[in-house]
N, CA, C and O atoms as a printed pandas DataFrame, in Angstrom:
     atom_number atom_name residue_name chain_id  residue_number  x_coord  y_coord  z_coord
0              1         N          MET        A               1   95.248   89.110  128.040
1              2        CA          MET        A               1   94.743   90.423  127.248
2              3         C          MET        A               1   94.811   90.090  125.719
3              4         O          MET        A               1   95.879   89.567  125.400
4              5         N          THR        A               2   94.077   90.238  124.886
5              6        CA          THR        A               2   94.548   90.198  123.471
6              7         C          THR        A               2   94.030   91.756  123.060
7              8         O          THR        A               2   93.452   92.533  123.820
8              9         N          ASP        A               3   94.293   91.929  122.051
9             10        CA          ASP        A               3   94.574   93.050  121.173
10            11         C          ASP        A               3   95.110   92.425  119.623
11            12         O          ASP        A               3   95.591   91.348  119.271
12            13         N          ILE        A               4   94.735   93.779  118.877
13            14        CA          ILE        A               4   94.990   93.339  117.261
14            15         C          ILE        A               4   96.590   92.672  117.382
15            16         O          ILE        A               4   96.837   91.486  117.165
16            17         N          PRO        A               5   97.913   94.020  117.896
17            18        CA          PRO        A               5   99.013   93.258  117.722
18            19         C          PRO        A               5   99.182   91.721  118.079
19            20         O          PRO        A               5   99.714   90.875  117.359
20            21         N          ARG        A               6   98.611   91.524  119.358
21            22        CA          ARG        A               6   99.082   89.805  119.482
22            23         C          ARG        A               6   98.212   89.272  118.642
23            24         O          ARG        A               6   98.773   88.314  118.109
24            25         N          LEU        A               7   97.168   89.390  118.259
25            26        CA          LEU        A               7   96.312   88.600  117.409
26            27         C          LEU        A               7   97.273   88.484  115.899
27            28         O          LEU        A               7   97.558   87.427  115.337
28            29         N          ARG        A               8   97.639   89.794  115.474
29            30        CA          ARG        A               8   98.503   89.355  114.282
30            31         C          ARG        A               8   99.697   88.683  114.658
31            32         O          ARG        A               8  100.032   87.692  114.009
32            33         N          GLU        A               9  100.530   89.158  115.806
33            34        CA          GLU        A               9  101.635   88.181  115.749
34            35         C          GLU        A               9  101.462   87.044  116.280
35            36         O          GLU        A               9  102.485   86.410  116.538
36            37         N          GLY        A              10  100.173   86.448  116.600
37            38        CA          GLY        A              10   99.774   84.581  116.830
38            39         C          GLY        A              10   99.339   84.119  115.600
39            40         O          GLY        A              10   99.032   82.926  115.596
40            41         N          LEU        A              11   99.176   84.960  114.131
41            42        CA          LEU        A              11   98.968   84.494  113.021
42            43         C          LEU        A              11   97.263   84.089  113.348
43            44         O          LEU        A              11   96.818   83.141  112.701
44            45         N          LEU        A              12   96.469   84.684  114.180
45            46        CA          LEU        A              12   95.250   84.064  113.800
46            47         C          LEU        A              12   94.335   84.414  112.400
47            48         O          LEU        A              12   94.205   85.528  111.892
48            49         N          GLY        A              13   93.848   83.364  112.015
49            50        CA          GLY        A              13   93.216   83.656  110.419
50            51         C          GLY        A              13   91.571   83.913  110.776
51            52         O          GLY        A              13   90.818   84.613  110.100
52            53         N          ALA        A              14   91.278   83.313  111.771
53            54        CA          ALA        A              14   89.916   83.171  111.646
54            55         C          ALA        A              14   89.617   83.066  113.165
55            56         O          ALA        A              14   90.371   82.464  113.928
56            57         N          GLN        A              15   88.045   83.916  113.715
57            58        CA          GLN        A              15   88.148   83.489  115.165
58            59         C          GLN        A              15   86.554   83.837  115.128
59            60         O          GLN        A              15   86.012   84.658  114.388
60            61         N          PHE        A              16   85.947   83.016  116.102
61            62        CA          PHE        A              16   84.142   83.306  116.429
62            63         C          PHE        A              16   84.013   84.323  117.399
63            64         O          PHE        A              16   84.680   83.976  118.374
64            65         N          TRP        A              17   83.404   85.547  117.619
65            66        CA          TRP        A              17   82.791   85.932  118.352
66            67         C          TRP        A              17   81.748   85.799  119.039
67            68         O          TRP        A              17   80.760   85.691  118.312
68            69         N          SER        A              18   81.466   85.747  120.385
69            70        CA          SER        A              18   80.698   84.601  120.811
70            71         C          SER        A              18   79.567   85.584  121.568
71            72         O          SER        A              18   80.039   86.445  122.310
72            73         N          SER        A              19   78.381   85.529  121.458
73            74        CA          SER        A              19   77.127   86.665  121.830
74            75         C          SER        A              19   76.625   85.636  123.155
75            76         O          SER        A              19   76.046   84.560  123.002
76            77         N          PHE        A              20   76.984   86.225  124.416
77            78        CA          PHE        A              20   76.614   85.406  125.262
78            79         C          PHE        A              20   75.308   86.327  126.616
79            80         O          PHE        A              20   75.518   87.456  127.058
80            81         N          MET        A              21   74.432   85.708  126.884
81            82        CA          MET        A              21   73.756   86.518  127.712
82            83         C          MET        A              21   73.344   84.982  128.764
83            84         O          MET        A              21   73.087   83.875  128.292
84            85         N          GLY        A              22   73.379   85.287  130.038
85            86        CA          GLY        A              22   73.217   84.444  131.318
86            87         C          GLY        A              22   71.985   84.208  131.367
87            88         O          GLY        A              22   71.185   85.002  130.870
88            89         N          CYS        A              23   71.581   83.040  131.991
89            90        CA          CYS        A              23   70.342   82.699  131.975
90            91         C          CYS        A              23   69.264   83.318  132.882
91            92         O          CYS        A              23   68.103   82.926  132.761
92            93         N          SER        A              24   69.534   84.120  133.645
93            94        CA          SER        A              24   68.424   85.501  134.333
94            95         C          SER        A              24   68.000   86.388  133.175
95            96         O          SER        A              24   67.264   87.360  133.345
96            97         N          SER        A              25   68.470   86.037  132.029
97            98        CA          SER        A              25   67.441   86.688  130.904
98            99         C          SER        A              25   66.392   85.471  130.187
99           100         O          SER        A              25   65.477   85.850  129.456
100          101         N          GLN        A              26   66.571   84.235  130.415
101          102        CA          GLN        A              26   65.775   83.467  129.745
102          103         C          GLN        A              26   64.397   83.627  130.008
103          104         O          GLN        A              26   64.267   83.835  131.214
104          105         N          PHE        A              27   63.597   83.624  129.580
105          106        CA          PHE        A              27   61.784   83.695  129.345
106          107         C          PHE        A              27   61.531   85.300  129.557
107          108         O          PHE        A              27   60.338   85.584  129.670
108          109         N          LYS        A              28   62.632   86.620  129.645
109          110        CA          LYS        A              28   62.740   87.662  129.527
110          111         C          LYS        A              28   62.964   88.734  128.518
111          112         O          LYS        A              28   62.082   89.275  127.852
112          113         N          ASP        A              29   64.279   88.989  128.478
113          114        CA          ASP        A              29   64.760   89.867  127.221
114          115         C          ASP        A              29   66.134   88.893  126.451
115          116         O          ASP        A              29   67.126   89.432  125.959
116          117         N          ALA        A              30   66.007   88.057  126.474
117          118        CA          ALA        A              30   67.233   86.934  126.080
118          119         C          ALA        A              30   67.526   87.395  124.480
119          120         O          ALA        A              30   68.555   87.949  124.094
120          121         N          THR        A              31   66.535   87.082  123.772
121          122        CA          THR        A              31   66.685   87.440  122.157
122          123         C          THR        A              31   66.964   88.723  122.200
123          124         O          THR        A              31   68.125   88.854  121.813
124          125         N          ARG        A              32   66.472   89.796  122.487
125          126        CA          ARG        A              32   67.142   91.219  122.419
126          127         C          ARG        A              32   68.165   91.340  122.433
127          128         O          ARG        A              32   68.858   91.568  121.442
128          129         N          THR        A              33   68.637   91.193  123.833
129          130        CA          THR        A              33   69.800   90.946  124.470
130          131         C          THR        A              33   71.097   90.575  123.421
131          132         O          THR        A              33   72.030   91.280  123.034
132          133         N          PHE        A              34   70.672   88.890  123.079
133          134        CA          PHE        A              34   71.321   88.470  121.741
134          135         C          PHE        A              34   71.857   89.026  120.564
135          136         O          PHE        A              34   72.914   88.750  119.997
136          137         N          ILE        A              35   70.687   90.129  120.173
137          138        CA          ILE        A              35   70.652   90.687  118.950
138          139         C          ILE        A              35   71.328   92.330  119.259
139          140         O          ILE        A              35   71.721   93.050  118.342
140          141         N          ASP        A              36   71.361   92.690  120.585
141          142        CA          ASP        A              36   72.233   93.775  120.833
142          143         C          ASP        A              36   73.514   93.222  120.645
143          144         O          ASP        A              36   74.343   93.620  119.827
144          145         N          GLN        A              37   73.651   92.204  121.506
145          146        CA          GLN        A              37   75.571   92.054  121.233
146          147         C          GLN        A              37   75.883   91.506  119.755
147          148         O          GLN        A              37   77.045   91.497  119.348
148          149         N          ILE        A              38   75.235   91.228  119.272
149          150        CA          ILE        A              38   75.312   90.597  117.470
150          151         C          ILE        A              38   75.903   91.813  116.780
151          152         O          ILE        A              38   76.973   92.020  116.209
152          153         N          ASP        A              39   74.298   92.899  117.162
153          154        CA          ASP        A              39   74.811   94.747  116.737
154          155         C          ASP        A              39   76.251   95.061  117.210
155          156         O          ASP        A              39   77.056   95.468  116.372
156          157         N          VAL        A              40   76.629   94.896  118.503
157          158        CA          VAL        A              40   77.798   95.061  118.843
158          159         C          VAL        A              40   79.229   94.632  118.163
159          160         O          VAL        A              40   80.209   95.319  117.872
160          161         N          ILE        A              41   78.930   93.037  118.005
161          162        CA          ILE        A              41   79.942   92.434  117.489
162          163         C          ILE        A              41   80.277   93.173  116.019
163          164         O          ILE        A              41   81.295   93.833  115.816
164          165         N          ARG        A              42   79.316   92.953  115.128
165          166        CA          ARG        A              42   78.995   93.546  113.476
166          167         C          ARG        A              42   79.620   95.375  113.734
167          168         O          ARG        A              42   80.397   95.922  112.952
168          169         N          ARG        A              43   79.253   95.797  114.538
169          170        CA          ARG        A              43   79.490   97.319  114.357
170          171         C          ARG        A              43   81.288   97.441  115.282
171          172         O          ARG        A              43   81.799   98.559  115.214
172          173         N          PHE        A              44   82.070   96.385  116.025
173          174        CA          PHE        A              44   83.102   96.680  116.317
174          175         C          PHE        A              44   83.786   96.194  114.942
175          176         O          PHE        A              44   84.352   97.083  114.306
176          177         N          VAL        A              45   83.807   94.659  114.310
177          178        CA          VAL        A              45   84.177   94.850  113.008
178          179         C          VAL        A              45   84.548   95.654  112.093
179          180         O          VAL        A              45   85.640   95.953  111.611
180          181         N          ALA        A              46   83.422   95.986  111.906
181          182        CA          ALA        A              46   83.552   97.245  111.087
182          183         C          ALA        A              46   84.247   98.706  111.477
183          184         O          ALA        A              46   84.576   99.478  110.576
184          185         N          GLN        A              47   84.430   99.003  112.755
185          186        CA          GLN        A              47   84.927   99.774  113.052
186          187         C          GLN        A              47   86.755   99.889  112.936
187          188         O          GLN        A              47   87.472  100.861  112.699
188          189         N          TYR        A              48   87.064   98.548  113.198
189          190        CA          TYR        A              48   88.228   98.138  112.738
190          191         C          TYR        A              48   88.215   97.109  111.747
191          192         O          TYR        A              48   88.569   95.930  111.786
192          193         N          SER        A              49   87.585   98.032  110.592
193          194        CA          SER        A              49   87.906   96.690  109.298
194          195         C          SER        A              49   89.390   96.771  108.515
195          196         O          SER        A              49   89.534   96.099  107.494
196          197         N          TYR        A              50   90.401   97.540  108.971
197          198        CA          TYR        A              50   91.427   97.281  108.805
198          199         C          TYR        A              50   92.273   96.164  109.124
199          200         O          TYR        A              50   93.337   95.787  108.632
200          201         N          ALA        A              51   91.430   95.640  110.227
201          202        CA          ALA        A              51   92.412   94.430  110.919
202          203         C          ALA        A              51   91.122   93.325  110.625
203          204         O          ALA        A              51   91.637   92.240  110.357
204          205         N          PHE        A              52   89.582   93.232  110.585
205          206        CA          PHE        A              52   88.880   92.180  110.793
206          207         C          PHE        A              52   88.014   92.566  109.832
207          208         O          PHE        A              52   87.773   93.730  109.510
208          209         N          LYS        A              53   87.449   91.369  109.276
209          210        CA          LYS        A              53   86.367   91.425  108.018
210          211         C          LYS        A              53   85.073   90.358  108.342
211          212         O          LYS        A              53   85.348   89.159  108.284
212          213         N          PHE        A              54   83.803   90.713  108.650
213          214        CA          PHE        A              54   82.777   89.769  108.843
214          215         C          PHE        A              54   82.485   88.864  107.646
215          216         O          PHE        A              54   82.042   89.203  106.548
216          217         N          VAL        A              55   82.859   87.501  108.127
217          218        CA          VAL        A              55   82.695   86.615  107.074
218          219         C          VAL        A              55   81.535   85.632  107.395
219          220         O          VAL        A              55   81.075   85.602  108.537
220          221         N          THR        A              56   81.066   84.851  106.441
221          222        CA          THR        A              56   79.901   84.222  106.912
222          223         C          THR        A              56   80.268   82.486  106.167
223          224         O          THR        A              56   79.628   81.524  106.592
224          225         N          THR        A              57   81.057   82.346  105.354
225          226        CA          THR        A              57   80.969   81.252  104.644
226          227         C          THR        A              57   82.241   80.881  104.729
227          228         O          THR        A              57   82.939   81.597  105.446
228          229         N          SER        A              58   82.878   79.751  104.084
229          230        CA          SER        A              58   84.179   79.233  104.437
230          231         C          SER        A              58   85.305   80.217  102.687
231          232         O          SER        A              58   86.515   80.187  102.467
232          233         N          LYS        A              59   84.242   80.874  101.919
233          234        CA          LYS        A              59   85.257   81.361  100.954
234          235         C          LYS        A              59   85.693   82.646  100.972
235          236         O          LYS        A              59   86.500   83.213  100.235
236          237         N          ASP        A              60   84.675   83.284  102.473
237          238        CA          ASP        A              60   84.768   84.492  102.882
238          239         C          ASP        A              60   85.904   84.733  104.034
239          240         O          ASP        A              60   86.347   85.791  104.479
240          241         N          ILE        A              61   86.161   83.614  104.302
241          242        CA          ILE        A              61   87.417   83.084  105.457
242          243         C          ILE        A              61   88.414   83.105  104.511
243          244         O          ILE        A              61   89.424   83.752  104.786
244          245         N          LEU        A              62   88.321   82.309  103.038
245          246        CA          LEU        A              62   90.010   82.268  102.639
246          247         C          LEU        A              62   90.030   83.949  102.013
247          248         O          LEU        A              62   91.090   84.542  102.212
248          249         N          ASP        A              63   88.962   84.701  101.306
249          250        CA          ASP        A              63   88.841   85.849  101.020
250          251         C          ASP        A              63   89.764   86.899  102.220
251          252         O          ASP        A              63   90.618   87.774  102.076
252          253         N          ALA        A              64   89.327   86.505  102.990
253          254        CA          ALA        A              64   89.497   87.566  104.355
254          255         C          ALA        A              64   90.793   87.081  104.596
255          256         O          ALA        A              64   91.352   87.945  105.272
256          257         N          PHE        A              65   91.716   85.951  104.350
257          258        CA          PHE        A              65   93.245   85.629  104.633
258          259         C          PHE        A              65   93.962   86.177  103.396
259          260         O          PHE        A              65   95.137   86.524  103.522
260          261         N          HIS        A              66   93.453   86.265  102.410
261          262        CA          HIS        A              66   94.039   86.852  101.299
262          263         C          HIS        A              66   94.099   88.656  101.204
263          264         O          HIS        A              66   94.842   89.395  100.558
264          265         N          GLU        A              67   93.108   88.912  102.038
265          266        CA          GLU        A              67   93.531   90.319  102.298
266          267         C          GLU        A              67   94.162   90.763  103.347
267          268         O          GLU        A              67   94.343   91.977  103.448
268          269         N          ASN        A              68   94.578   89.971  104.238
269          270        CA          ASN        A              68   95.148   89.632  105.545
270          271         C          ASN        A              68   94.994   90.615  106.492
271          272         O          ASN        A              68   95.639   91.540  106.986
272          273         N          LYS        A              69   93.285   89.791  106.621
273          274        CA          LYS        A              69   92.627   90.326  107.734
274          275         C          LYS        A              69   92.145   89.191  108.772
275          276         O          LYS        A              69   92.530   88.143  108.253
276          277         N          ILE        A              70   91.675   88.967  109.642
277          278        CA          ILE        A              70   91.167   88.213  110.596
278          279         C          ILE        A              70   89.608   88.182  110.376
279          280         O          ILE        A              70   88.812   89.098  110.581
280          281         N          ALA        A              71   89.300   86.595  109.793
281          282        CA          ALA        A              71   87.908   86.920  109.347
282          283         C          ALA        A              71   87.195   86.394  110.830
283          284         O          ALA        A              71   87.707   85.626  111.645
284          285         N          SER        A              72   86.025   86.972  110.900
285          286        CA          SER        A              72   85.685   86.883  111.893
286          287         C          SER        A              72   84.190   86.613  112.058
287          288         O          SER        A              72   83.536   87.338  111.308
288          289         N          MET        A              73   83.483   85.834  112.771
289          290        CA          MET        A              73   82.388   85.166  112.553
290          291         C          MET        A              73   81.547   85.203  113.711
291          292         O          MET        A              73   82.193   85.785  114.583
292          293         N          ILE        A              74   80.191   84.798  114.238
293          294        CA          ILE        A              74   79.334   84.940  115.169
294          295         C          ILE        A              74   78.727   84.093  115.302
295          296         O          ILE        A              74   77.892   83.595  114.548
296          297         N          GLY        A              75   79.264   83.635  116.887
297          298        CA          GLY        A              75   78.293   82.594  117.282
298          299         C          GLY        A              75   76.938   82.892  118.329
299          300         O          GLY        A              75   76.549   84.055  118.442
300          301         N          VAL        A              76   76.484   82.163  118.825
301          302        CA          VAL        A              76   75.455   82.737  120.175
302          303         C          VAL        A              76   75.634   80.947  120.883
303          304         O          VAL        A              76   75.472   79.788  120.501
304          305         N          GLU        A              77   76.172   81.889  122.431
305          306        CA          GLU        A              77   76.020   80.362  123.268
306          307         C          GLU        A              77   74.927   80.630  124.359
307          308         O          GLU        A              77   74.704   81.427  125.270
308          309         N          GLY        A              78   74.363   79.513  123.762
309          310        CA          GLY        A              78   72.839   79.211  124.911
310          311         C          GLY        A              78   71.240   79.175  123.754
311          312         O          GLY        A              78   70.791   80.133  123.126
312          313         N          GLY        A              79   70.764   77.948  123.790
313          314        CA          GLY        A              79   69.512   77.678  122.978
314          315         C          GLY        A              79   68.634   78.717  123.197
315          316         O          GLY        A              79   67.985   79.222  122.281
316          317         N          HIS        A              80   68.555   79.143  124.578
317          318        CA          HIS        A              80   67.607   80.495  125.261
318          319         C          HIS        A              80   67.592   81.234  124.534
319          320         O          HIS        A              80   66.574   81.925  124.509
320          321         N          ALA        A              81   68.484   81.480  123.708
321          322        CA          ALA        A              81   68.394   83.069  122.838
322          323         C          ALA        A              81   67.414   82.968  121.852
323          324         O          ALA        A              81   66.898   83.956  121.330
324          325         N          ILE        A              82   67.152   81.875  121.589
325          326        CA          ILE        A              82   65.766   81.980  120.503
326          327         C          ILE        A              82   64.765   81.576  120.898
327          328         O          ILE        A              82   63.997   80.965  120.155
328          329         N          ASP        A              83   64.460   81.844  122.376
329          330        CA          ASP        A              83   63.121   81.845  122.949
330          331         C          ASP        A              83   62.104   80.456  122.581
331          332         O          ASP        A              83   60.939   80.368  122.969
332          333         N          SER        A              84   62.702   79.580  121.884
333          334        CA          SER        A              84   61.940   78.289  121.518
334          335         C          SER        A              84   61.193   78.869  120.073
335          336         O          SER        A              84   60.041   78.522  119.814
336          337         N          SER        A              85   61.803   79.592  119.353
337          338        CA          SER        A              85   61.599   79.957  118.381
338          339         C          SER        A              85   62.281   79.521  116.859
339          340         O          SER        A              85   63.458   79.854  116.723
340          341         N          LEU        A              86   61.812   79.002  116.026
341          342        CA          LEU        A              86   62.724   78.473  115.046
342          343         C          LEU        A              86   62.403   79.712  113.879
343          344         O          LEU        A              86   63.014   79.652  112.812
344          345         N          ALA        A              87   61.568   80.668  114.085
345          346        CA          ALA        A              87   61.828   81.590  113.565
346          347         C          ALA        A              87   62.782   82.611  114.022
347          348         O          ALA        A              87   63.221   83.387  113.173
348          349         N          THR        A              88   63.170   82.724  115.256
349          350        CA          THR        A              88   64.435   83.766  115.632
350          351         C          THR        A              88   65.404   83.392  115.422
351          352         O          THR        A              88   66.364   84.111  115.143
352          353         N          LEU        A              89   65.436   81.675  115.526
353          354        CA          LEU        A              89   66.636   81.077  115.060
354          355         C          LEU        A              89   67.441   81.838  113.815
355          356         O          LEU        A              89   68.478   82.500  113.871
356          357         N          ARG        A              90   66.497   81.471  112.529
357          358        CA          ARG        A              90   66.696   82.198  110.877
358          359         C          ARG        A              90   66.671   83.307  110.989
359          360         O          ARG        A              90   67.043   83.861  109.954
360          361         N          GLN        A              91   66.373   84.052  111.863
361          362        CA          GLN        A              91   66.473   85.564  112.035
362          363         C          GLN        A              91   68.093   85.982  112.511
363          364         O          GLN        A              91   68.716   86.979  112.144
364          365         N          LEU        A              92   68.502   85.036  113.323
365          366        CA          LEU        A              92   69.861   85.271  114.060
366          367         C          LEU        A              92   70.974   84.667  112.594
367          368         O          LEU        A              92   71.990   85.285  112.276
368          369         N          TYR        A              93   70.618   83.696  112.046
369          370        CA          TYR        A              93   71.596   83.433  110.977
370          371         C          TYR        A              93   71.469   84.813  109.977
371          372         O          TYR        A              93   72.367   85.572  109.611
372          373         N          ASN        A              94   70.334   84.837  109.743
373          374        CA          ASN        A              94   70.272   86.251  109.127
374          375         C          ASN        A              94   71.166   87.122  109.378
375          376         O          ASN        A              94   72.026   87.405  108.544
376          377         N          LEU        A              95   71.103   87.675  110.549
377          378        CA          LEU        A              95   72.441   88.721  111.413
378          379         C          LEU        A              95   73.833   88.374  111.025
379          380         O          LEU        A              95   74.638   89.249  110.706
380          381         N          GLY        A              96   74.125   87.118  111.047
381          382        CA          GLY        A              96   75.375   86.483  110.906
382          383         C          GLY        A              96   75.535   85.540  111.505
383          384         O          GLY        A              96   76.368   84.844  110.923
384          385         N          ALA        A              97   75.015   84.866  112.841
385          386        CA          ALA        A              97   75.591   83.987  113.549
386          387         C          ALA        A              97   75.502   82.635  112.523
387          388         O          ALA        A              97   74.728   82.356  111.608
388          389         N          ARG        A              98   76.716   81.902  113.141
389          390        CA          ARG        A              98   76.608   80.717  112.213
390          391         C          ARG        A              98   76.971   79.473  113.068
391          392         O          ARG        A              98   77.204   78.420  112.474
392          393         N          TYR        A              99   77.042   79.531  114.622
393          394        CA          TYR        A              99   76.398   78.664  115.370
394          395         C          TYR        A              99   75.531   79.263  116.706
395          396         O          TYR        A              99   75.335   80.396  117.145
396          397         N          MET        A             100   75.070   77.736  117.166
397          398        CA          MET        A             100   74.477   78.030  118.593
398          399         C          MET        A             100   74.382   76.988  119.308
399          400         O          MET        A             100   73.845   75.929  118.983
400          401         N          THR        A             101   74.983   77.291  120.468
401          402        CA          THR        A             101   75.093   75.703  121.122
402          403         C          THR        A             101   73.903   75.734  121.913
403          404         O          THR        A             101   73.386   76.762  122.351
404          405         N          LEU        A             102   73.428   74.398  122.103
405          406        CA          LEU        A             102   72.066   73.958  122.392
406          407         C          LEU        A             102   71.755   74.549  124.519
407          408         O          LEU        A             102   70.697   74.893  125.047
408          409         N          THR        A             103   73.008   74.436  125.083
409          410        CA          THR        A             103   72.469   75.258  125.880
410          411         C          THR        A             103   74.094   75.725  126.519
411          412         O          THR        A             103   75.138   75.366  125.975
412          413         N          HIS        A             104   74.049   76.342  127.415
413          414        CA          HIS        A             104   75.415   76.941  128.090
414          415         C          HIS        A             104   75.503   76.794  129.753
415          416         O          HIS        A             104   76.239   76.083  130.438
416          417         N          GLN        A             105   74.573   77.646  130.091
417          418        CA          GLN        A             105   74.307   77.013  131.583
418          419         C          GLN        A             105   73.389   76.667  132.280
419          420         O          GLN        A             105   73.382   76.167  133.405
420          421         N          CYS        A             106   71.893   77.177  131.000
421          422        CA          CYS        A             106   70.742   76.565  131.524
422          423         C          CYS        A             106   70.171   75.875  130.511
423          424         O          CYS        A             106   70.534   75.848  129.335
424          425         N          ASN        A             107   68.941   75.122  131.195
425          426        CA          ASN        A             107   68.349   74.390  130.535
426          427         C          ASN        A             107   67.403   75.247  129.294
427          428         O          ASN        A             107   67.362   76.477  129.275
428          429         N          THR        A             108   66.789   74.523  128.453
429          430        CA          THR        A             108   65.925   74.895  127.559
430          431         C          THR        A             108   64.918   74.426  127.245
431          432         O          THR        A             108   65.170   73.291  126.841
432          433         N          PRO        A             109   63.455   74.708  127.160
433          434        CA          PRO        A             109   62.099   74.014  127.113
434          435         C          PRO        A             109   61.979   72.637  126.032
435          436         O          PRO        A             109   61.425   71.538  126.013
436          437         N          TRP        A             110   62.869   73.463  125.175
437          438        CA          TRP        A             110   62.971   71.999  123.739
438          439         C          TRP        A             110   64.216   71.100  124.210
439          440         O          TRP        A             110   64.551   70.116  123.551
């Protein structure tokens, strides 16, 4: 189990929150579901802003460290999230995602 006191005790400085959706959503509603998960991550970080800080750059990570907060970044697990659209990839970046794995469990058509 992980909670804020244990994260602090372990001296965690930064972490990626991973947005993940299984293959059953591919070619259906994967993109919307990933965006919904990113929304949850951002709201969670905002709700616990005394402990976490949403960051997107290395400078932001250092700023969070100096504020004694855990830098929180977003990753997307699975290329099926973008539904073969580079525009969707750019929008996930605009929402704060800073990495995307090409595949996780399912193949992508690209």
